PDB file of N, CA and C in Angstrom:
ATOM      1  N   UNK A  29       5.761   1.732 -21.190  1.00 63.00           N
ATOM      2  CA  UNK A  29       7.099   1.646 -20.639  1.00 63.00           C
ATOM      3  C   UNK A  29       8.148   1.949 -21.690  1.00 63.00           C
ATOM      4  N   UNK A  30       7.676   1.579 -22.978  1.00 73.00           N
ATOM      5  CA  UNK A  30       8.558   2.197 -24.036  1.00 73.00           C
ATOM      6  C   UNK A  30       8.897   3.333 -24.139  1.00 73.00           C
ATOM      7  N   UNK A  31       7.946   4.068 -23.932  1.00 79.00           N
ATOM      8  CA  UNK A  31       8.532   5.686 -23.602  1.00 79.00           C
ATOM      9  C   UNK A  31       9.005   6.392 -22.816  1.00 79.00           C
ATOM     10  N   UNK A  32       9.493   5.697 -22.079  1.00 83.00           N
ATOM     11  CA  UNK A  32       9.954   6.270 -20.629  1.00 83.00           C
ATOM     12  C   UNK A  32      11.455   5.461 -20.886  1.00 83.00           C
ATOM     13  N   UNK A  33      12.668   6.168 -20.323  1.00 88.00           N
ATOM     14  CA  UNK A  33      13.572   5.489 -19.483  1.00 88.00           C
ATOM     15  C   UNK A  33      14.339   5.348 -18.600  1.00 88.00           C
ATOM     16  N   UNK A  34      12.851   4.923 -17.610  1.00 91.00           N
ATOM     17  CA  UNK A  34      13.403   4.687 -16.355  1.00 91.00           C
ATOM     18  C   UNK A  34      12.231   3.816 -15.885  1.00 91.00           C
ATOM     19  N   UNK A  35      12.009   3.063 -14.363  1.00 92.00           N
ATOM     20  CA  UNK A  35      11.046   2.491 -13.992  1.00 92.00           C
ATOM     21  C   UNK A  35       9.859   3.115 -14.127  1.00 92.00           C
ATOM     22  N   UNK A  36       8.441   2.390 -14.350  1.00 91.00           N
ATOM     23  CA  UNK A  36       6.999   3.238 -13.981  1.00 91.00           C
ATOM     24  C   UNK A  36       6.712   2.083 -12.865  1.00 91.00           C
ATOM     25  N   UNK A  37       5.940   3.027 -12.110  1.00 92.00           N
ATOM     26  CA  UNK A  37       5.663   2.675 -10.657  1.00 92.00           C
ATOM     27  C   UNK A  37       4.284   3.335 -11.108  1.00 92.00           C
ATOM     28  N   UNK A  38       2.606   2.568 -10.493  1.00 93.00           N
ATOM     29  CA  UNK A  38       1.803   2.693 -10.136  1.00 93.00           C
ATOM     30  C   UNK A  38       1.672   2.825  -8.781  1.00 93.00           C
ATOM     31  N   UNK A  39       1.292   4.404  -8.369  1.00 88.00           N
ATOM     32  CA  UNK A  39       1.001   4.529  -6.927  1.00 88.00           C
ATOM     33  C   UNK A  39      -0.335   4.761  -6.349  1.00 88.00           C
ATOM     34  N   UNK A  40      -1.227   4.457  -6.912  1.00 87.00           N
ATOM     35  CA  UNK A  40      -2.910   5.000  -6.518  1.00 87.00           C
ATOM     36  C   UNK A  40      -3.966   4.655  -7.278  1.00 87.00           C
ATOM     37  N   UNK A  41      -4.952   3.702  -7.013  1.00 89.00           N
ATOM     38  CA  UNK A  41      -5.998   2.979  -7.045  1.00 89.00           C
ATOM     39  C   UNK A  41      -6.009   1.364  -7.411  1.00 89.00           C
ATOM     40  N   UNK A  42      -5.135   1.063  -7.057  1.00 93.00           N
ATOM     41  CA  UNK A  42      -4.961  -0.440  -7.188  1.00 93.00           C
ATOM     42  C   UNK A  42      -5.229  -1.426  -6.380  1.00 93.00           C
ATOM     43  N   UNK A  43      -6.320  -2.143  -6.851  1.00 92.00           N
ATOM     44  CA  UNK A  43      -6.694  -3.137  -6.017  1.00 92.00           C
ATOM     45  C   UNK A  43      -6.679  -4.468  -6.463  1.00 92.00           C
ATOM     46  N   UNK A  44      -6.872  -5.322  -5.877  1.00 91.00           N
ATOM     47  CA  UNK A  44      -6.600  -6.899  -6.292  1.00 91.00           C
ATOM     48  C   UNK A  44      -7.608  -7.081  -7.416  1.00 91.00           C
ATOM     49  N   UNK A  45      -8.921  -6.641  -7.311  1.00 92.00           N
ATOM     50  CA  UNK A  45      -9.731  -6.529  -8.401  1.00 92.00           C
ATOM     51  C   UNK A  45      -9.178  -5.795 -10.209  1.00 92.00           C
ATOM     52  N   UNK A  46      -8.540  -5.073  -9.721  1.00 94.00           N
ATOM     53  CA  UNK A  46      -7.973  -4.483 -11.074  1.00 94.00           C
ATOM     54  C   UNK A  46      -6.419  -4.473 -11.161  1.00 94.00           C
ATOM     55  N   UNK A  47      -5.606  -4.743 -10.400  1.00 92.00           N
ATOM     56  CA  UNK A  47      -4.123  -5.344 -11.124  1.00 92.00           C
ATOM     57  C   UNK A  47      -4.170  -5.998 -11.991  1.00 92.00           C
ATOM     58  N   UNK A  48      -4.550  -6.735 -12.765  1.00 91.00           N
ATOM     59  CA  UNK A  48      -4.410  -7.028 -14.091  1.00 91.00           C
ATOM     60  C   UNK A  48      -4.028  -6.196 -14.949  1.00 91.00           C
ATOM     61  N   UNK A  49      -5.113  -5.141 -14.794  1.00 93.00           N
ATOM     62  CA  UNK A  49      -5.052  -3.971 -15.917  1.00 93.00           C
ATOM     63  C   UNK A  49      -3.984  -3.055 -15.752  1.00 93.00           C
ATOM     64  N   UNK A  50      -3.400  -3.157 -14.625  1.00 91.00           N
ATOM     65  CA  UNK A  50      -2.188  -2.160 -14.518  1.00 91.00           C
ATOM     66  C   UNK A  50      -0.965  -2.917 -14.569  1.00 91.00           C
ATOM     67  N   UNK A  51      -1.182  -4.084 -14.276  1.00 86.00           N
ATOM     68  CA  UNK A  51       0.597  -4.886 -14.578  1.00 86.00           C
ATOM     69  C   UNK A  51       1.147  -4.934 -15.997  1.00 86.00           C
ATOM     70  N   UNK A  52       0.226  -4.973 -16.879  1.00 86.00           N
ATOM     71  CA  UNK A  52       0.898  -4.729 -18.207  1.00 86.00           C
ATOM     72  C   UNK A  52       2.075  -3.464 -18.400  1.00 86.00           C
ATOM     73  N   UNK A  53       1.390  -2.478 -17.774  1.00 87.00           N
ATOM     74  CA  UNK A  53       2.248  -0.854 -18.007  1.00 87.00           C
ATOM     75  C   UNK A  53       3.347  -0.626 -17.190  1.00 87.00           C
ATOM     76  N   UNK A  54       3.666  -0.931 -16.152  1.00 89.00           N
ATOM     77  CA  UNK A  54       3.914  -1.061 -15.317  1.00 89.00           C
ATOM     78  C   UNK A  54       4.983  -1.795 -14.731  1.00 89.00           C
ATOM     79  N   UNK A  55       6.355  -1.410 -13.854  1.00 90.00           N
ATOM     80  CA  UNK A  55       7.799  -2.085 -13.680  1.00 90.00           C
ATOM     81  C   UNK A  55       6.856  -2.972 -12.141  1.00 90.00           C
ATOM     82  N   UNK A  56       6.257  -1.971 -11.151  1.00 92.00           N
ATOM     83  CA  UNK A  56       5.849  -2.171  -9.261  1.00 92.00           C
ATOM     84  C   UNK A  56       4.465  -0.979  -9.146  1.00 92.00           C
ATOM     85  N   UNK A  57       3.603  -1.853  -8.367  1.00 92.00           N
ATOM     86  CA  UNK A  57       3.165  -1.258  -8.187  1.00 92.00           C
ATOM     87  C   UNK A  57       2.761  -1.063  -6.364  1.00 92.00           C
ATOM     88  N   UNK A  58       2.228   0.437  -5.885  1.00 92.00           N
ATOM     89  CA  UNK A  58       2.452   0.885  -4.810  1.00 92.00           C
ATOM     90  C   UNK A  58       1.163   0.543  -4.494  1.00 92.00           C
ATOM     91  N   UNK A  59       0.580  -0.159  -2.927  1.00 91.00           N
ATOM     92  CA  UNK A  59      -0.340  -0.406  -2.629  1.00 91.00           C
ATOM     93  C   UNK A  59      -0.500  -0.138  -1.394  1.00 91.00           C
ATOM     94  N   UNK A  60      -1.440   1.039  -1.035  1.00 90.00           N
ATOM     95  CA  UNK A  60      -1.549   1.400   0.192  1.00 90.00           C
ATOM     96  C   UNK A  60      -3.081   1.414   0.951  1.00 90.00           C
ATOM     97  N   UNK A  61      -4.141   2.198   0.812  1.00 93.00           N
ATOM     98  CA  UNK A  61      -5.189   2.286   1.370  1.00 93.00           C
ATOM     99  C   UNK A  61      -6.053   1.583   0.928  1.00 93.00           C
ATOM    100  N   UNK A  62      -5.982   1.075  -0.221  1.00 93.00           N
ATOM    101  CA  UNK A  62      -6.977  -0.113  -0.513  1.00 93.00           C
ATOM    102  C   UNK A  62      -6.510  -1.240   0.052  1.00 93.00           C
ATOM    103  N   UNK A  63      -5.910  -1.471   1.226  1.00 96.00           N
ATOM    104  CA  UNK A  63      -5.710  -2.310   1.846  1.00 96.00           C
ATOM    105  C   UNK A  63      -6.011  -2.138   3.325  1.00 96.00           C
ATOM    106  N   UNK A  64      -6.459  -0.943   3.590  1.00 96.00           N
ATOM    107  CA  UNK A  64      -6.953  -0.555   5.057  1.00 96.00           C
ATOM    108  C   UNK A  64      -8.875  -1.010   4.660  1.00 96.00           C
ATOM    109  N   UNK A  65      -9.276  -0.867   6.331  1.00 97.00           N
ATOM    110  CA  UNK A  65     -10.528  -1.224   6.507  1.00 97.00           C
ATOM    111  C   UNK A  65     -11.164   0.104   5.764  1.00 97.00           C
ATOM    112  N   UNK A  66     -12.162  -0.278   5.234  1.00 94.00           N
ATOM    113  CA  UNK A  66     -12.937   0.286   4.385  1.00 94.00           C
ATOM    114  C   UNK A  66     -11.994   1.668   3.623  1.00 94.00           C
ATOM    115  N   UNK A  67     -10.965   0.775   2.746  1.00 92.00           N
ATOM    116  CA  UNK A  67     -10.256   1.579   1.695  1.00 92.00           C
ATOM    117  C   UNK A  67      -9.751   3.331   2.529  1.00 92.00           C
ATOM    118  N   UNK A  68      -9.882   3.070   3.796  1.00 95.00           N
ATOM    119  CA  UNK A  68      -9.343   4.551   4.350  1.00 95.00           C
ATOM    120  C   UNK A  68      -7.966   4.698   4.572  1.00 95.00           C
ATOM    121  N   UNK A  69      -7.257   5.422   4.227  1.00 93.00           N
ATOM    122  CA  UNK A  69      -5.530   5.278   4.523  1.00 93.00           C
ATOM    123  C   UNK A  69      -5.473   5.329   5.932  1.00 93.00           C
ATOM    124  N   UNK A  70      -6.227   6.102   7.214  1.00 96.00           N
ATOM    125  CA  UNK A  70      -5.467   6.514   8.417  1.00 96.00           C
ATOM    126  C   UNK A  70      -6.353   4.913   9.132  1.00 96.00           C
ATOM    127  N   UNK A  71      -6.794   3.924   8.280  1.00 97.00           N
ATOM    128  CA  UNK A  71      -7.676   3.414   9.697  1.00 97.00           C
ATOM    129  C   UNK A  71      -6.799   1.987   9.366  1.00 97.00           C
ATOM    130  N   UNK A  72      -6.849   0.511   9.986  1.00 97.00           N
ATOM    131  CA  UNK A  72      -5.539  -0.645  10.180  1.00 97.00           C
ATOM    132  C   UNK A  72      -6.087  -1.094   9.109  1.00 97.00           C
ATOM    133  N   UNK A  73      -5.053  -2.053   8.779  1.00 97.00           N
ATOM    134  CA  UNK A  73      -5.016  -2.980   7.901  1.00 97.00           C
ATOM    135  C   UNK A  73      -6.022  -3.790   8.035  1.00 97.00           C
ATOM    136  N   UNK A  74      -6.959  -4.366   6.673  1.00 97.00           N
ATOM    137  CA  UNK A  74      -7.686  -5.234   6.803  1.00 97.00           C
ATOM    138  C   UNK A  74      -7.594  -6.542   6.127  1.00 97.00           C
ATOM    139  N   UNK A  75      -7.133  -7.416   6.840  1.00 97.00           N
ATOM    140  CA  UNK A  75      -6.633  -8.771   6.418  1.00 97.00           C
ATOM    141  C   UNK A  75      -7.153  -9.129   5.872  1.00 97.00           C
ATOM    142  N   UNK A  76      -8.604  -9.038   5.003  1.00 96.00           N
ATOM    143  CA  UNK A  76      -9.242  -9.866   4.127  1.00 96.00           C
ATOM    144  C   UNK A  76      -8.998  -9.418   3.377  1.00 96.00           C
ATOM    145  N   UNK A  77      -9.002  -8.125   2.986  1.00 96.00           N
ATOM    146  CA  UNK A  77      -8.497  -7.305   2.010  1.00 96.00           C
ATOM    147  C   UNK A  77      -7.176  -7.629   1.022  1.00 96.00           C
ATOM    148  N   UNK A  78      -6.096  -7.874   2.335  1.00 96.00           N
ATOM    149  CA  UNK A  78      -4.666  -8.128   1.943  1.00 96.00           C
ATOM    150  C   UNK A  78      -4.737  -9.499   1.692  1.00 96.00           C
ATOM    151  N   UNK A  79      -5.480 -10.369   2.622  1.00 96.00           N
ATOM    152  CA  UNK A  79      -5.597 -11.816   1.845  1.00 96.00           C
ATOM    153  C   UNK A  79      -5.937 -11.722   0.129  1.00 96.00           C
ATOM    154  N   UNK A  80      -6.853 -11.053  -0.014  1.00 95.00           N
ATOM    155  CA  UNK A  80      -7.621 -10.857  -1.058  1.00 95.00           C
ATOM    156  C   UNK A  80      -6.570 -10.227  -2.368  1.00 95.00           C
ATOM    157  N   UNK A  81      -5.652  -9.679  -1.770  1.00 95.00           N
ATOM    158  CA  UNK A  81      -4.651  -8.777  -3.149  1.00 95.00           C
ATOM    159  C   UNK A  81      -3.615 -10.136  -3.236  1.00 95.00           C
ATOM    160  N   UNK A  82      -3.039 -10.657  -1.915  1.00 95.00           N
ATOM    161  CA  UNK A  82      -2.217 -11.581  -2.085  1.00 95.00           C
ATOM    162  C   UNK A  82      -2.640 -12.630  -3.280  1.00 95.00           C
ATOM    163  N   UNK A  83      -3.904 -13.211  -2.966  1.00 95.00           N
ATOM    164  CA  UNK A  83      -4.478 -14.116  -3.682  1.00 95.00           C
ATOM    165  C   UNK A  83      -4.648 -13.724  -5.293  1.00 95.00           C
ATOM    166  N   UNK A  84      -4.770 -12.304  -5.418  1.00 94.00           N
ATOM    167  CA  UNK A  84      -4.787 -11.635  -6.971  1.00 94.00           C
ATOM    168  C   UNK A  84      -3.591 -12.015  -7.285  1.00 94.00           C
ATOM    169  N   UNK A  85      -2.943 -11.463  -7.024  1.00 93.00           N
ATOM    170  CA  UNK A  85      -1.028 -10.996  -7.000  1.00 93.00           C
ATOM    171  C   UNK A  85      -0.634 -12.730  -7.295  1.00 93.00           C
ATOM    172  N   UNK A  86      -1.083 -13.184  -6.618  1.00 94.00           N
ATOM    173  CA  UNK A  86      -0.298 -14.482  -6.873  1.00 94.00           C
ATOM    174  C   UNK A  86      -1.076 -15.787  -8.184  1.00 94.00           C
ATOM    175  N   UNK A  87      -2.277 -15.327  -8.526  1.00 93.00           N
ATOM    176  CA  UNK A  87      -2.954 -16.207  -9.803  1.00 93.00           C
ATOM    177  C   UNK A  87      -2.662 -14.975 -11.018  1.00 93.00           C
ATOM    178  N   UNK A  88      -2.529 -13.568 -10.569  1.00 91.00           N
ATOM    179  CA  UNK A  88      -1.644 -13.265 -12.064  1.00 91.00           C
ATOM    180  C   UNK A  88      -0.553 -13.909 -12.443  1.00 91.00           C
ATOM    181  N   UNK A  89       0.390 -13.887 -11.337  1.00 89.00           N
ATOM    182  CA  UNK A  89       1.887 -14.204 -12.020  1.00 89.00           C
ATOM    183  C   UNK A  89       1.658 -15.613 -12.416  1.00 89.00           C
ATOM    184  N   UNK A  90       0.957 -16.375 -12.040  1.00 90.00           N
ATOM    185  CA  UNK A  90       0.172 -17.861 -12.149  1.00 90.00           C
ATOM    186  C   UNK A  90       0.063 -17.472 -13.729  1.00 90.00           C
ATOM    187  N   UNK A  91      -0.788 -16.416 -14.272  1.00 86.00           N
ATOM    188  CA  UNK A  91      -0.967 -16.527 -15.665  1.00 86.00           C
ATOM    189  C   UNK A  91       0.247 -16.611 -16.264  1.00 86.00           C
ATOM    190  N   UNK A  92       1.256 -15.647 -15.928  1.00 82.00           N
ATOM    191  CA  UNK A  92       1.862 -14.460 -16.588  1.00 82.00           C
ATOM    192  C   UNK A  92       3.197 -15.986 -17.040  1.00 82.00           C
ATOM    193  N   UNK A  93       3.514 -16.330 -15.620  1.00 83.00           N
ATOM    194  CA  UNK A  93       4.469 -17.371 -15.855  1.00 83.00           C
ATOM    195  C   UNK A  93       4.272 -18.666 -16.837  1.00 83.00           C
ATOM    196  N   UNK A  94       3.090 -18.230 -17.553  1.00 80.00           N
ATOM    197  CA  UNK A  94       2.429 -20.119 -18.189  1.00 80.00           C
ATOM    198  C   UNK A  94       2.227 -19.537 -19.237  1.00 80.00           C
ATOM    199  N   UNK A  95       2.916 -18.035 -19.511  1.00 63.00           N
ATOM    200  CA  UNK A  95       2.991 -17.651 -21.110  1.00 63.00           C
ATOM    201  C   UNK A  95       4.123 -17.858 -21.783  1.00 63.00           C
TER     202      UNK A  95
END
């Protein structure tokens, strides 16, 4: 982010399993088909899935805030 100035936005392959590794670099990141049923962009949302990023998303900042 130091080298840039302006926001970085992650838009493609991010999943609750690996946000960690991309929130360091990173202002937002864009989360789209890894949140559909079997990771396909055109097929619905799969709520375990999105349960599953919510639950990431929310024990990172859990870390992030207790630094």
């Amino acid at each position: 982010r130091r080298a840039v100035d302006c926001q970085v936005l992650v838009g493609s392959g991010v999943t609750g399993e690996n946000l960690g590794k991309y929130q360091p670099w990173c202002d937002a990141i864009i989360v789209g088909s890894s949140l559909k049923e079997g990771g396909v962009w055109s097929k619905p949302l799969d709520t375990e899935r999105v349960a599953a990023f919510i639950e990431a998303s929310r024990a990172l900042e859990a870390r992030l805030t207790r630094c």
